[in-house]
Tab-separated table of C-alpha atoms in Angstrom:
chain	number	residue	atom	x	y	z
A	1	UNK	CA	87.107	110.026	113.140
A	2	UNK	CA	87.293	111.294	109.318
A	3	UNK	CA	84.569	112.186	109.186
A	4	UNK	CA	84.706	114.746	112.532
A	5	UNK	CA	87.721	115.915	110.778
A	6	UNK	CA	86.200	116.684	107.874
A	7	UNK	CA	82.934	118.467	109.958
A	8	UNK	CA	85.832	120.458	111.917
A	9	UNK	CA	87.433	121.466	108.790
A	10	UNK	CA	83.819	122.834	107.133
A	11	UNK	CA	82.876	124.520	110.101
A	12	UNK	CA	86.684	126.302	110.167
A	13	UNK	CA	85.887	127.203	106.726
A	14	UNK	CA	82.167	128.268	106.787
A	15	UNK	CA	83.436	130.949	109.601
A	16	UNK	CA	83.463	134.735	108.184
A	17	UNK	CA	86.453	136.342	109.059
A	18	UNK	CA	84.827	139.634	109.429
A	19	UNK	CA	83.760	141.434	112.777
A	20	UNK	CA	80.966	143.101	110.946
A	21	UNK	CA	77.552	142.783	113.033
A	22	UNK	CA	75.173	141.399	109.713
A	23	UNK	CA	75.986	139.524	106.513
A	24	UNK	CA	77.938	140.774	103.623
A	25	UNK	CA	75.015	139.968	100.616
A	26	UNK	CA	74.061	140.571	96.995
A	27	UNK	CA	72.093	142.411	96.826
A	28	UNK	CA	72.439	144.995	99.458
A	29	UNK	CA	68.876	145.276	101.681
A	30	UNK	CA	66.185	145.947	101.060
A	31	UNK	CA	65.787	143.550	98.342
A	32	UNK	CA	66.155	139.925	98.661
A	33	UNK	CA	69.559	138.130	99.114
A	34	UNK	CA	70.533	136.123	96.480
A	35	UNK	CA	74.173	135.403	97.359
A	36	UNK	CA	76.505	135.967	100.780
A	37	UNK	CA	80.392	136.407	101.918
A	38	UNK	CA	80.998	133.330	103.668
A	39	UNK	CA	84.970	133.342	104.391
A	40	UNK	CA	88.378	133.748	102.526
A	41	UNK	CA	91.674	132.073	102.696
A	42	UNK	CA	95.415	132.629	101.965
A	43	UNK	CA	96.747	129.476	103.032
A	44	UNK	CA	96.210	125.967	105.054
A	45	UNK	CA	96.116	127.429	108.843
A	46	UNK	CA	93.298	129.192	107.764
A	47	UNK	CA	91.244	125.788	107.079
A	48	UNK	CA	92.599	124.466	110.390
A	49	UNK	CA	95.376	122.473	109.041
A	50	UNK	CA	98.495	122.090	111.224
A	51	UNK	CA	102.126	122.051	111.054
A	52	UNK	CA	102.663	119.007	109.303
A	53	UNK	CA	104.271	116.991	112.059
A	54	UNK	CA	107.902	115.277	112.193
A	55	UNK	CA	107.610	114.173	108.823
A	56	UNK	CA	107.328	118.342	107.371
A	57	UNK	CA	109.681	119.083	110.382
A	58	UNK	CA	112.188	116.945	108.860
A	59	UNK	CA	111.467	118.419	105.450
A	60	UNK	CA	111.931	121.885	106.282
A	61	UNK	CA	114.833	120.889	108.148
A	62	UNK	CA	117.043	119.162	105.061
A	63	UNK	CA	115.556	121.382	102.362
A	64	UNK	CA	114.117	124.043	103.919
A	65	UNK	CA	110.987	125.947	104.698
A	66	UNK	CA	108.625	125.587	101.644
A	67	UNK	CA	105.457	128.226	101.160
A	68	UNK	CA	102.292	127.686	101.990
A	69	UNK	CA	100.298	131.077	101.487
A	70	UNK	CA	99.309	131.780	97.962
A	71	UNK	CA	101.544	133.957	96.363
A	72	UNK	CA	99.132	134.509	93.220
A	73	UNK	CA	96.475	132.489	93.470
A	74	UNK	CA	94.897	131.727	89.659
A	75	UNK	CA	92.517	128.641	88.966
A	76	UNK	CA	90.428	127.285	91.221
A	77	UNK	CA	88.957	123.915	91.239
A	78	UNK	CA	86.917	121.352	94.116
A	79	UNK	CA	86.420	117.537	93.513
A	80	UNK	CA	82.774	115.914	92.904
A	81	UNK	CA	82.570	115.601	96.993
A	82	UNK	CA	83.300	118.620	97.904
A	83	UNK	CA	86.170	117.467	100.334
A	84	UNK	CA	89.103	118.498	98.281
A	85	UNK	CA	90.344	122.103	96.923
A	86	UNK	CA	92.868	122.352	94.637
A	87	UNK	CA	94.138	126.598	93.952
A	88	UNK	CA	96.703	127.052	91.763
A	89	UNK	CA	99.526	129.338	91.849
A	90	UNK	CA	101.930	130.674	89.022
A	91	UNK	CA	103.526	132.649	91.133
A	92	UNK	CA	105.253	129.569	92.753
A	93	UNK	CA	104.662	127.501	89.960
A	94	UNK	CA	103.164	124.782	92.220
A	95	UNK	CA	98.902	124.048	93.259
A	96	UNK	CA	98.116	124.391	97.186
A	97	UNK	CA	96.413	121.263	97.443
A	98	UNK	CA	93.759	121.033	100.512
A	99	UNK	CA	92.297	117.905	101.678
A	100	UNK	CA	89.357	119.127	103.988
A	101	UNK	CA	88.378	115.561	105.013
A	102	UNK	CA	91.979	114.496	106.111
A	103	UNK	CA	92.983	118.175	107.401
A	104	UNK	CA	96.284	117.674	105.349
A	105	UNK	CA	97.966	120.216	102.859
A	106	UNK	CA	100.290	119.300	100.078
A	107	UNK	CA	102.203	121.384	97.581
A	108	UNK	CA	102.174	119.829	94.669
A	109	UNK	CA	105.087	121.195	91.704
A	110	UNK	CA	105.289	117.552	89.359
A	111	UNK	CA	107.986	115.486	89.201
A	112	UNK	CA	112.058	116.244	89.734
A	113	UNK	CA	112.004	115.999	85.787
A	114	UNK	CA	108.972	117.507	84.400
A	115	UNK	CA	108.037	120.191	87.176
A	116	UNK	CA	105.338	122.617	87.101
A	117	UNK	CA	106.249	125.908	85.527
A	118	UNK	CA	102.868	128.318	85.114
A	119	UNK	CA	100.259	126.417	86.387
A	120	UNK	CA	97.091	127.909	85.097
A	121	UNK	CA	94.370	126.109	85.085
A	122	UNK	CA	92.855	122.999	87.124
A	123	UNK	CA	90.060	120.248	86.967
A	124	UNK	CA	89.018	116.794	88.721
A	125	UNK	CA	87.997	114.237	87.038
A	126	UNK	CA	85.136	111.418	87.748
A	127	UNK	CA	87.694	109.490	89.268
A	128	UNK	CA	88.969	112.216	91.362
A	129	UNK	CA	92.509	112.869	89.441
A	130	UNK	CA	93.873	116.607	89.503
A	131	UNK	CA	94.217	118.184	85.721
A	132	UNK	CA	96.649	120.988	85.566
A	133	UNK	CA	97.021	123.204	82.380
A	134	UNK	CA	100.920	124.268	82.853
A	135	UNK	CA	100.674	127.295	79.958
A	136	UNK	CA	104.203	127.840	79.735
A	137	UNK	CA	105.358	123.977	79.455
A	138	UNK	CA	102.301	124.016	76.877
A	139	UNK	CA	101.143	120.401	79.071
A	140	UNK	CA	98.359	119.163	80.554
A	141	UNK	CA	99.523	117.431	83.966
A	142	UNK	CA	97.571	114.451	85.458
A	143	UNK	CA	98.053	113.845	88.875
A	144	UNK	CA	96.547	110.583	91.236
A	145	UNK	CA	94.222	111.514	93.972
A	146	UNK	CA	97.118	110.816	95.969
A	147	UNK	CA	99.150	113.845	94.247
A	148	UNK	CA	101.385	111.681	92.459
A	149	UNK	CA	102.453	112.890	88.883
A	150	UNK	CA	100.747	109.847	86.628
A	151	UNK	CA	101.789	111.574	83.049
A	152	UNK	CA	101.855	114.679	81.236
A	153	UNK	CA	100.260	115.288	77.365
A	154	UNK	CA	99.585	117.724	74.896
A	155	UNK	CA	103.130	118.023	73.240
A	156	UNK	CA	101.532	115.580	70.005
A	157	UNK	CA	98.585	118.132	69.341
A	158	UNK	CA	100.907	121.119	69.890
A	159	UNK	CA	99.151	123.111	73.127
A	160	UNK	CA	101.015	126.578	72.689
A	161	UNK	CA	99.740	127.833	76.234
A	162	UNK	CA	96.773	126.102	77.431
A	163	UNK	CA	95.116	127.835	80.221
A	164	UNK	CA	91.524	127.032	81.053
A	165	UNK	CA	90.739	123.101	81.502
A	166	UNK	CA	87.398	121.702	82.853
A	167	UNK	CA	86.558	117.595	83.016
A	168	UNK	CA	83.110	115.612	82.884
A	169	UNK	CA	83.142	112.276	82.932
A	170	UNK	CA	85.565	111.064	81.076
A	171	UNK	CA	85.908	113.690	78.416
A	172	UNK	CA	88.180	117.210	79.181
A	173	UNK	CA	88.318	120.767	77.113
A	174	UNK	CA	90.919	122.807	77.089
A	175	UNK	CA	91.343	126.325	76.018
A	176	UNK	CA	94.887	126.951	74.272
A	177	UNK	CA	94.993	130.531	74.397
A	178	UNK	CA	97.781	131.599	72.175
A	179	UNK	CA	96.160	129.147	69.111
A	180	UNK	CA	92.495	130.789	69.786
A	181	UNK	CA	91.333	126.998	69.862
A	182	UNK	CA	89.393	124.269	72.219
A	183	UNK	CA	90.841	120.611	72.122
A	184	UNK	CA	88.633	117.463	73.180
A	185	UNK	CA	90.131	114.752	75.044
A	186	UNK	CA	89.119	111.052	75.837
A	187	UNK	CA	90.747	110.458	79.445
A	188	UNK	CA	91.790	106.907	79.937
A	189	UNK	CA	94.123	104.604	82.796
A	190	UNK	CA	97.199	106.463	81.729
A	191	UNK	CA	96.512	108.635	78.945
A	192	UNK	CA	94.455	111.307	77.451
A	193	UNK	CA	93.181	110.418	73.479
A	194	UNK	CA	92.548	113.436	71.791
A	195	UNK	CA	89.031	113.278	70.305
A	196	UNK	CA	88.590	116.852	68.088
A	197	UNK	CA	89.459	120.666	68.108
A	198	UNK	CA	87.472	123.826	67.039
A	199	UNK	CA	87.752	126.923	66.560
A	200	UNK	CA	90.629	129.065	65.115
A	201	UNK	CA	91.378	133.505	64.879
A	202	UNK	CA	88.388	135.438	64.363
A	203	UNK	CA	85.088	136.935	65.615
A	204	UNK	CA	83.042	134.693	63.437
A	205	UNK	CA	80.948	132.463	65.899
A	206	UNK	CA	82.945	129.634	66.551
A	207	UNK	CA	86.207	131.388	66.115
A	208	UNK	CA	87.963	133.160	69.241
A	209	UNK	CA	90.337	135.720	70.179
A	210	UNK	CA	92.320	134.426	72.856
A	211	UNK	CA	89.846	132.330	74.848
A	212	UNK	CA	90.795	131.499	78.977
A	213	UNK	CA	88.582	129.596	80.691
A	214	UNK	CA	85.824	127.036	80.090
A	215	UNK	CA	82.576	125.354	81.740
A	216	UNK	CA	80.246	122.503	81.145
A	217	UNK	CA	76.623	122.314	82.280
A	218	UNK	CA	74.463	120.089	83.589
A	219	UNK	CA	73.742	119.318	79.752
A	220	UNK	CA	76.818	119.001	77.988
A	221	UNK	CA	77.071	122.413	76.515
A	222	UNK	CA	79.913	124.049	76.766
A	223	UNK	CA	81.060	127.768	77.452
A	224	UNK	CA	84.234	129.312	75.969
A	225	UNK	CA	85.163	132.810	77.771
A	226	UNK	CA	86.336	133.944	74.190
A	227	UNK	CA	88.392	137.265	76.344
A	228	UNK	CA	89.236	139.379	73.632
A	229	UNK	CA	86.182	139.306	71.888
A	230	UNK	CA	84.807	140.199	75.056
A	231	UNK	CA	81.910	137.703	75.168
A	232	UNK	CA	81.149	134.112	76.164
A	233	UNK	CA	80.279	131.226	73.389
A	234	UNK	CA	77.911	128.705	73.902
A	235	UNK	CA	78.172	125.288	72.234
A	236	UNK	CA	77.457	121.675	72.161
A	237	UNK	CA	79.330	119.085	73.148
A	238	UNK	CA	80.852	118.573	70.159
A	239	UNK	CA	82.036	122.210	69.162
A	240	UNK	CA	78.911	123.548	67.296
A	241	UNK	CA	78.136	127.060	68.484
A	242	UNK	CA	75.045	128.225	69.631
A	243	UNK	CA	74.965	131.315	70.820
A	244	UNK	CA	77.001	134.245	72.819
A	245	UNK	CA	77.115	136.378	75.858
A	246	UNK	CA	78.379	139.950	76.534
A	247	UNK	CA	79.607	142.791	74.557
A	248	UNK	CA	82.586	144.655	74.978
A	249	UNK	CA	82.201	148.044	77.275
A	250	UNK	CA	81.933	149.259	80.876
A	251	UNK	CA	78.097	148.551	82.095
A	252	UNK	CA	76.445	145.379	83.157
A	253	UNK	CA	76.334	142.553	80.788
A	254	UNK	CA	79.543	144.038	79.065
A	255	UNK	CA	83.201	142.487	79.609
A	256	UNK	CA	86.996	144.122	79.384
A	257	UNK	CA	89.040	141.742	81.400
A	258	UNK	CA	86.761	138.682	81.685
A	259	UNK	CA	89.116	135.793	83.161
A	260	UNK	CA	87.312	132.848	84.842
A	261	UNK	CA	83.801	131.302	83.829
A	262	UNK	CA	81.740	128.401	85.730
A	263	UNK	CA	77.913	127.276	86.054
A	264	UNK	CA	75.648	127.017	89.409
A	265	UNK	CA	73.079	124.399	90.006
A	266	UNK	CA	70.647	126.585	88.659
A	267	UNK	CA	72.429	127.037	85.167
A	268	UNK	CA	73.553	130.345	85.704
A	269	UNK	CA	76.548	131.491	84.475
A	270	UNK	CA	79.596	133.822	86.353
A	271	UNK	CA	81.817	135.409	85.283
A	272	UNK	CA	84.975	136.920	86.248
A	273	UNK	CA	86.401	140.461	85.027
A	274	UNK	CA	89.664	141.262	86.380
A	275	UNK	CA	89.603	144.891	85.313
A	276	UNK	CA	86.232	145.565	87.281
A	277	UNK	CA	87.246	143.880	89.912
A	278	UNK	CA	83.807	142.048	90.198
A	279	UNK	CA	82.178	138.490	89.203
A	280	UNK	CA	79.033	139.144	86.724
A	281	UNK	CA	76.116	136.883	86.811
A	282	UNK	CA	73.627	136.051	84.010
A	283	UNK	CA	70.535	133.698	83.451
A	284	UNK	CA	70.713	130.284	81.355
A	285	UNK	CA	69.212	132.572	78.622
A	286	UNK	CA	72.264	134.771	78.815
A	287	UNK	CA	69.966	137.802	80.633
A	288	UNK	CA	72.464	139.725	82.956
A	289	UNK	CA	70.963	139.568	86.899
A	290	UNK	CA	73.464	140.142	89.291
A	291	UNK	CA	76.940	141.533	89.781
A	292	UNK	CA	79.499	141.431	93.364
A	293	UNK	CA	82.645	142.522	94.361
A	294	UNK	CA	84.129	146.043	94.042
A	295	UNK	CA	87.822	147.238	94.317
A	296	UNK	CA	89.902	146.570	97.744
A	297	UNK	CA	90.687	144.633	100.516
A	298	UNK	CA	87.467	144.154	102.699
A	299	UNK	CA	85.603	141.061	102.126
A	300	UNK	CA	84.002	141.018	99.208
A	301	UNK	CA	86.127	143.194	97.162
A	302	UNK	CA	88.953	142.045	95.146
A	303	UNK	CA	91.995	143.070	93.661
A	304	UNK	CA	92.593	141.786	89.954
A	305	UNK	CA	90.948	138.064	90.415
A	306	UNK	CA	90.722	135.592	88.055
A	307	UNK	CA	89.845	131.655	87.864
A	308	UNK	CA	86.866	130.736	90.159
A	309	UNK	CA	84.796	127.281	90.679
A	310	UNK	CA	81.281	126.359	92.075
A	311	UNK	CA	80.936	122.910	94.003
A	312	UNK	CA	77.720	120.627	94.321
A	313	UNK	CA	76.094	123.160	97.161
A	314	UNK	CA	76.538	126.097	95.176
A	315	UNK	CA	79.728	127.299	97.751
A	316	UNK	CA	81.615	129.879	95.210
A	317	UNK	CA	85.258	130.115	95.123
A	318	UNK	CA	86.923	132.864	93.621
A	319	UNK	CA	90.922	133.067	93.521
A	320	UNK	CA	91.136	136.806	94.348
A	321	UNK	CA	94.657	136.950	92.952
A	322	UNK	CA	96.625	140.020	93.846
A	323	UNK	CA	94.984	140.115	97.303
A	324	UNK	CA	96.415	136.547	97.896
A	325	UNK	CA	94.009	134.796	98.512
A	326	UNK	CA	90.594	132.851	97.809
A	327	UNK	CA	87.212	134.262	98.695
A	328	UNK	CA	84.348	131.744	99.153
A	329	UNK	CA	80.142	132.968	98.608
A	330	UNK	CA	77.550	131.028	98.557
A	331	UNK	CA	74.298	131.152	96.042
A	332	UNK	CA	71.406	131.161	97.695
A	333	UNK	CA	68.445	129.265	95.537
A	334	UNK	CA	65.506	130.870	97.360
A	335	UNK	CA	65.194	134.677	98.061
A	336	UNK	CA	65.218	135.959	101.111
A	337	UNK	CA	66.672	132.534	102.600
């Protein structure tokens, strides 16, 4: 029974929106397509989730109706089987939660004394808790798979405004923005052991000028969208820095806004720039290949996004922000499949 649920929820999400008579793809025919529009999103009845029942009918009725479309959707962020999406939202300081297996939708906003103020950005990690970077609380949030606040950290190392936050295994980066640094934790049970920080003001490599957002790859290295400097840095797992991608300017391969940064199965690397209104694609070797997304409305454009996330199939989620909502793509690994 779950698992129809979970089949029904899939197929609500794999279908396009759009009455358009041939796929939207990158790039445009005749050449081969290497990615495709596959749906979008502003809240749960678009992934086929109900009302909630007499339980939410109760809810609504002693504390009234609560929102559930995005408002301004920011980070974006699935767990390791692909069954959960978590988006979260700044403008009503919460995360949509969606649970595609059990067709349910929560709201999550913390606890009635430590509530979510700015949630930026959100991970899951191996054992499928939810990682929230809250930039103005400067906290990391750890929720239970079941949504329930387990404990908040970061006040010891003094976050300032940490934004982007990615997990592997056990260990989890996070970008504090307004301290141009990356901190390394150790998650455990109930807590989070800071392990090491790098970085610090500058455009030395290794140093950053307001970094947002942060990836891992398949082998440990890690890449810092460093905005300001308007480039990505490469490193290795424990900080050393290896190379960089981008320059500053308006062409392919060049940043102004970049925002959001994650890693396909392939090892390539996106990358999100608000002020172009398009995701940027580039090689493991750091070789630009492919750009998508233009200004608007229509599928496929967007309208200032910013955090985006790539699950196990290569499905690509992009929180297209000021349209409200999130636009899903999907990679495709052979040409012309």
């Amino acid at each position: 029974m779950r698992r129809a649920a979970w089949n029904l929820a899939l197929l609500l999400l794999l279908i396009s929106p759009s009455p358009a008579p041939c796929d939207t793809v990158w790039p445009p025919p005749p050449e081969p397509a290497r990615l495709k529009f596959v749906g979008a999103f502003s809240g749960p009845g678009e992934l086929g989730m109900g009302k909630g029942g007499v339980l939410r009918f109760f809810r609504r009725l002693l504390f009234g109706e609560q929102p559930r479309q995005f408002v301004r959707p920011y980070g974006v962020a699935v767990d390791g089987e692909g069954r959960r999406i978590y988006v979260t939202d700044p403008g009503l300081g919460a995360v949509h939660a969606f649970d595609l297996e059990a067709g349910k939708y929560a709201l999550l906003r913390g606890a009635r004394k430590q509530r979510l103020r700015t949630p930026i950005g959100v991970a899951v990690d191996g054992s499928g808790r939810l990682l929230v970077a809250d930039a103005e609380s400067a906290l990391i949030f750890a929720f239970s798979s079941r949504h329930r606040l387990l404990f908040s950290f970061g006040r010891e190392e003094g976050l300032q405004r940490p934004t982007g936050i990615t997990a592997v295994g056990e260990r989890l980066y996070v970008t504090d923005t307004a301290a141009h640094r990356v901190l390394a934790y150790r998650l455990r049970v109930g807590a989070a052991e800071p392990l090491f920080q790098f970085g610090g003001r500058g455009n030395a490599p290794g140093q950053f000028n307001y970094p947002v957002d942060l990836a891992v790859s398949a082998d440990g290295r890690l890449y810092v969208n460093d905005s300001l400097n308007f480039r990505v840095q490469v490193f290795d797992a424990q900080g050393k820095a290896l190379r960089s991608v981008g320059r500053p300017g308006d062409s392919s391969g060049s940043f102004q806004r970049s925002k959001g940064v994650a890693l396909d199965s392939d090892g390539n690397l996106y990358v999100v720039d608000a002020l172009f209104d398009t995701v940027q694609i580039f090689s493991p070797e750091g070789r630009f290949l492919l750009n998508f997304g233009r200004p608007g409305a229509a599928e496929g454009e967007f309208w200032l996004p910013s955090g985006l996330a790539i699950d196990r199939t290569d499905r690509i989620y992009v929180a297209d922000s000021y349209n409200r909502r999130v636009q899903i793509f999907q990679y495709l690994k052979e040409a012309g499949r």
